[in-house]
């Protein structure tokens, strides 16, 4: 395996690991990675398609969570030197949004893989700003066949 130094803040490299393309990219750094866990971040800016004039919308935050999971898969495939598969949200079991990130704030989101079976991944996701939890979710993602 190649050696990587975390965090990976090259947003073009990070974008290349997920199927979503500009302006629909909701992750810009890969902070930590292991087989069972990933932390990614997004600095909210006005160019983001899922912001209103003040903050990232709830759907933007949920999409950021889903793309954090996609980034885990994409980076795994990158390490194996294979093209990343396309995936989608299969279901959202629960989502709790306590606060929406304002423009200029950096959201750090960690996803823990609870279960992976035949292309379906169950994850627990927590988003924070400055170590304060702003959102939690549990979702299933599915790889397209």
PDB file of C-alpha atoms in Angstrom:
ATOM      1  CA  UNK A   1       0.000   0.000   0.000  1.00  0.00           C
ATOM      2  CA  UNK A   2       1.145   3.506  -0.767  1.00  0.00           C
ATOM      3  CA  UNK A   3       1.837   5.802   2.142  1.00  0.00           C
ATOM      4  CA  UNK A   4      -0.566   8.647   2.695  1.00  0.00           C
ATOM      5  CA  UNK A   5      -0.203  11.518   5.102  1.00  0.00           C
ATOM      6  CA  UNK A   6      -3.426  12.631   6.749  1.00  0.00           C
ATOM      7  CA  UNK A   7      -5.182  14.946   6.545  1.00  0.00           C
ATOM      8  CA  UNK A   8      -5.380  14.948   2.735  1.00  0.00           C
ATOM      9  CA  UNK A   9      -6.446  18.503   1.933  1.00  0.00           C
ATOM     10  CA  UNK A  10      -5.944  18.426  -1.845  1.00  0.00           C
ATOM     11  CA  UNK A  11      -9.592  18.959  -2.767  1.00  0.00           C
ATOM     12  CA  UNK A  12      -9.072  17.885  -6.399  1.00  0.00           C
ATOM     13  CA  UNK A  13      -7.606  14.551  -5.261  1.00  0.00           C
ATOM     14  CA  UNK A  14     -10.475  14.098  -2.766  1.00  0.00           C
ATOM     15  CA  UNK A  15     -13.072  14.933  -5.447  1.00  0.00           C
ATOM     16  CA  UNK A  16     -11.525  12.323  -7.720  1.00  0.00           C
ATOM     17  CA  UNK A  17     -12.357   9.632  -5.174  1.00  0.00           C
ATOM     18  CA  UNK A  18     -16.132  10.143  -5.275  1.00  0.00           C
ATOM     19  CA  UNK A  19     -18.597   9.865  -8.167  1.00  0.00           C
ATOM     20  CA  UNK A  20     -20.204  13.278  -7.508  1.00  0.00           C
ATOM     21  CA  UNK A  21     -18.914  16.179  -9.571  1.00  0.00           C
ATOM     22  CA  UNK A  22     -18.810  19.965  -9.104  1.00  0.00           C
ATOM     23  CA  UNK A  23     -21.024  21.766  -8.063  1.00  0.00           C
ATOM     24  CA  UNK A  24     -22.434  18.808  -6.128  1.00  0.00           C
ATOM     25  CA  UNK A  25     -19.294  17.948  -4.141  1.00  0.00           C
ATOM     26  CA  UNK A  26     -19.839  18.087  -0.367  1.00  0.00           C
ATOM     27  CA  UNK A  27     -16.399  16.919   0.903  1.00  0.00           C
ATOM     28  CA  UNK A  28     -13.079  18.715   0.522  1.00  0.00           C
ATOM     29  CA  UNK A  29     -10.629  16.959   2.881  1.00  0.00           C
ATOM     30  CA  UNK A  30      -9.962  13.410   4.015  1.00  0.00           C
ATOM     31  CA  UNK A  31      -8.873  13.661   7.648  1.00  0.00           C
ATOM     32  CA  UNK A  32      -8.538  10.053   8.840  1.00  0.00           C
ATOM     33  CA  UNK A  33      -9.099   6.664   7.257  1.00  0.00           C
ATOM     34  CA  UNK A  34      -9.138   3.044   8.394  1.00  0.00           C
ATOM     35  CA  UNK A  35     -11.002  -0.069   7.252  1.00  0.00           C
ATOM     36  CA  UNK A  36     -13.883   0.649   9.630  1.00  0.00           C
ATOM     37  CA  UNK A  37     -13.837   4.430   9.953  1.00  0.00           C
ATOM     38  CA  UNK A  38     -13.387   7.677   8.036  1.00  0.00           C
ATOM     39  CA  UNK A  39     -13.419  11.363   8.898  1.00  0.00           C
ATOM     40  CA  UNK A  40     -13.906  13.935   6.148  1.00  0.00           C
ATOM     41  CA  UNK A  41     -14.582  17.641   6.200  1.00  0.00           C
ATOM     42  CA  UNK A  42     -16.302  20.370   4.259  1.00  0.00           C
ATOM     43  CA  UNK A  43     -15.744  24.085   4.606  1.00  0.00           C
ATOM     44  CA  UNK A  44     -19.100  25.612   3.721  1.00  0.00           C
ATOM     45  CA  UNK A  45     -18.906  28.357   1.115  1.00  0.00           C
ATOM     46  CA  UNK A  46     -21.351  30.364  -0.968  1.00  0.00           C
ATOM     47  CA  UNK A  47     -20.479  28.408  -4.126  1.00  0.00           C
ATOM     48  CA  UNK A  48     -21.957  25.285  -2.582  1.00  0.00           C
ATOM     49  CA  UNK A  49     -25.181  24.486  -4.442  1.00  0.00           C
ATOM     50  CA  UNK A  50     -26.916  23.301  -1.233  1.00  0.00           C
ATOM     51  CA  UNK A  51     -26.451  26.490   0.788  1.00  0.00           C
ATOM     52  CA  UNK A  52     -28.850  29.334   1.243  1.00  0.00           C
ATOM     53  CA  UNK A  53     -27.479  32.809   1.955  1.00  0.00           C
ATOM     54  CA  UNK A  54     -26.483  31.936   5.539  1.00  0.00           C
ATOM     55  CA  UNK A  55     -25.802  28.221   5.930  1.00  0.00           C
ATOM     56  CA  UNK A  56     -25.662  24.724   4.497  1.00  0.00           C
ATOM     57  CA  UNK A  57     -29.190  23.355   4.164  1.00  0.00           C
ATOM     58  CA  UNK A  58     -30.329  20.184   5.943  1.00  0.00           C
ATOM     59  CA  UNK A  59     -30.251  18.308   2.624  1.00  0.00           C
ATOM     60  CA  UNK A  60     -26.714  19.619   2.071  1.00  0.00           C
ATOM     61  CA  UNK A  61     -25.625  18.307   5.461  1.00  0.00           C
ATOM     62  CA  UNK A  62     -27.196  14.889   4.770  1.00  0.00           C
ATOM     63  CA  UNK A  63     -25.517  14.799   1.349  1.00  0.00           C
ATOM     64  CA  UNK A  64     -22.192  15.691   3.030  1.00  0.00           C
ATOM     65  CA  UNK A  65     -22.715  12.715   5.373  1.00  0.00           C
ATOM     66  CA  UNK A  66     -23.460  10.394   2.449  1.00  0.00           C
ATOM     67  CA  UNK A  67     -20.430  11.640   0.499  1.00  0.00           C
ATOM     68  CA  UNK A  68     -18.238  10.981   3.538  1.00  0.00           C
ATOM     69  CA  UNK A  69     -19.310   7.327   3.241  1.00  0.00           C
ATOM     70  CA  UNK A  70     -18.740   7.420  -0.550  1.00  0.00           C
ATOM     71  CA  UNK A  71     -15.254   8.789   0.132  1.00  0.00           C
ATOM     72  CA  UNK A  72     -14.498   5.766   2.345  1.00  0.00           C
ATOM     73  CA  UNK A  73     -15.389   3.408  -0.494  1.00  0.00           C
ATOM     74  CA  UNK A  74     -13.605   5.547  -3.079  1.00  0.00           C
ATOM     75  CA  UNK A  75     -10.394   5.700  -1.067  1.00  0.00           C
ATOM     76  CA  UNK A  76     -10.493   1.924  -0.456  1.00  0.00           C
ATOM     77  CA  UNK A  77     -10.776   1.351  -4.206  1.00  0.00           C
ATOM     78  CA  UNK A  78      -8.031   3.932  -4.867  1.00  0.00           C
ATOM     79  CA  UNK A  79      -5.665   2.010  -2.547  1.00  0.00           C
ATOM     80  CA  UNK A  80      -6.490  -1.174  -4.501  1.00  0.00           C
ATOM     81  CA  UNK A  81      -5.944   0.794  -7.733  1.00  0.00           C
ATOM     82  CA  UNK A  82      -9.466   0.097  -8.983  1.00  0.00           C
ATOM     83  CA  UNK A  83     -12.014   2.631 -10.264  1.00  0.00           C
ATOM     84  CA  UNK A  84     -14.491   3.667  -7.557  1.00  0.00           C
ATOM     85  CA  UNK A  85     -18.005   2.301  -7.932  1.00  0.00           C
ATOM     86  CA  UNK A  86     -21.090   4.503  -7.885  1.00  0.00           C
ATOM     87  CA  UNK A  87     -23.271   4.181  -4.817  1.00  0.00           C
ATOM     88  CA  UNK A  88     -26.375   5.758  -3.435  1.00  0.00           C
ATOM     89  CA  UNK A  89     -28.227   6.152  -0.167  1.00  0.00           C
ATOM     90  CA  UNK A  90     -30.296   3.004   0.297  1.00  0.00           C
ATOM     91  CA  UNK A  91     -32.069   4.214   3.403  1.00  0.00           C
ATOM     92  CA  UNK A  92     -31.713   6.685   6.217  1.00  0.00           C
ATOM     93  CA  UNK A  93     -32.699   5.010   9.459  1.00  0.00           C
ATOM     94  CA  UNK A  94     -32.391   8.099  11.601  1.00  0.00           C
ATOM     95  CA  UNK A  95     -31.103  11.611  11.253  1.00  0.00           C
ATOM     96  CA  UNK A  96     -30.897  14.235  13.940  1.00  0.00           C
ATOM     97  CA  UNK A  97     -29.785  17.746  12.998  1.00  0.00           C
ATOM     98  CA  UNK A  98     -29.040  19.963  15.976  1.00  0.00           C
ATOM     99  CA  UNK A  99     -27.457  22.862  14.089  1.00  0.00           C
ATOM    100  CA  UNK A 100     -26.748  23.806  10.467  1.00  0.00           C
ATOM    101  CA  UNK A 101     -23.214  24.903   9.579  1.00  0.00           C
ATOM    102  CA  UNK A 102     -22.901  28.566   8.633  1.00  0.00           C
ATOM    103  CA  UNK A 103     -20.985  29.786   5.614  1.00  0.00           C
ATOM    104  CA  UNK A 104     -17.282  29.781   6.468  1.00  0.00           C
ATOM    105  CA  UNK A 105     -17.574  27.027   9.077  1.00  0.00           C
ATOM    106  CA  UNK A 106     -15.800  23.697   8.704  1.00  0.00           C
ATOM    107  CA  UNK A 107     -17.838  20.555   9.331  1.00  0.00           C
ATOM    108  CA  UNK A 108     -15.965  17.380  10.256  1.00  0.00           C
ATOM    109  CA  UNK A 109     -17.904  14.195   9.770  1.00  0.00           C
ATOM    110  CA  UNK A 110     -16.946  10.727  10.960  1.00  0.00           C
ATOM    111  CA  UNK A 111     -18.565   7.574   9.678  1.00  0.00           C
ATOM    112  CA  UNK A 112     -18.138   4.230  11.353  1.00  0.00           C
ATOM    113  CA  UNK A 113     -18.849   1.127   9.291  1.00  0.00           C
ATOM    114  CA  UNK A 114     -21.106  -1.112  11.392  1.00  0.00           C
ATOM    115  CA  UNK A 115     -21.799  -3.760   8.783  1.00  0.00           C
ATOM    116  CA  UNK A 116     -20.881  -4.439   5.181  1.00  0.00           C
ATOM    117  CA  UNK A 117     -22.549  -7.179   3.179  1.00  0.00           C
ATOM    118  CA  UNK A 118     -22.857  -7.664  -0.592  1.00  0.00           C
ATOM    119  CA  UNK A 119     -22.411  -3.992  -1.455  1.00  0.00           C
ATOM    120  CA  UNK A 120     -24.705  -2.713   1.309  1.00  0.00           C
ATOM    121  CA  UNK A 121     -22.979  -0.738   4.059  1.00  0.00           C
ATOM    122  CA  UNK A 122     -24.589   0.269   7.363  1.00  0.00           C
ATOM    123  CA  UNK A 123     -22.915   3.296   8.930  1.00  0.00           C
ATOM    124  CA  UNK A 124     -23.183   5.495  11.993  1.00  0.00           C
ATOM    125  CA  UNK A 125     -22.349   9.096  11.141  1.00  0.00           C
ATOM    126  CA  UNK A 126     -21.568  12.055  13.398  1.00  0.00           C
ATOM    127  CA  UNK A 127     -20.922  15.621  12.195  1.00  0.00           C
ATOM    128  CA  UNK A 128     -19.163  18.203  14.356  1.00  0.00           C
ATOM    129  CA  UNK A 129     -18.057  21.816  14.252  1.00  0.00           C
ATOM    130  CA  UNK A 130     -15.147  22.498  16.629  1.00  0.00           C
ATOM    131  CA  UNK A 131     -15.780  19.196  18.481  1.00  0.00           C
ATOM    132  CA  UNK A 132     -19.467  20.083  19.067  1.00  0.00           C
ATOM    133  CA  UNK A 133     -21.877  17.538  17.619  1.00  0.00           C
ATOM    134  CA  UNK A 134     -24.245  19.215  15.149  1.00  0.00           C
ATOM    135  CA  UNK A 135     -25.804  16.131  13.529  1.00  0.00           C
ATOM    136  CA  UNK A 136     -26.043  12.352  13.750  1.00  0.00           C
ATOM    137  CA  UNK A 137     -27.394   9.803  11.325  1.00  0.00           C
ATOM    138  CA  UNK A 138     -27.516   6.134  10.572  1.00  0.00           C
ATOM    139  CA  UNK A 139     -27.800   5.184   6.929  1.00  0.00           C
ATOM    140  CA  UNK A 140     -27.389   2.321   4.538  1.00  0.00           C
ATOM    141  CA  UNK A 141     -25.500   2.928   1.345  1.00  0.00           C
ATOM    142  CA  UNK A 142     -25.718   0.612  -1.637  1.00  0.00           C
ATOM    143  CA  UNK A 143     -23.190   0.128  -4.429  1.00  0.00           C
ATOM    144  CA  UNK A 144     -24.696   0.213  -7.908  1.00  0.00           C
ATOM    145  CA  UNK A 145     -24.303  -3.115  -9.659  1.00  0.00           C
TER     146      UNK A 145
END
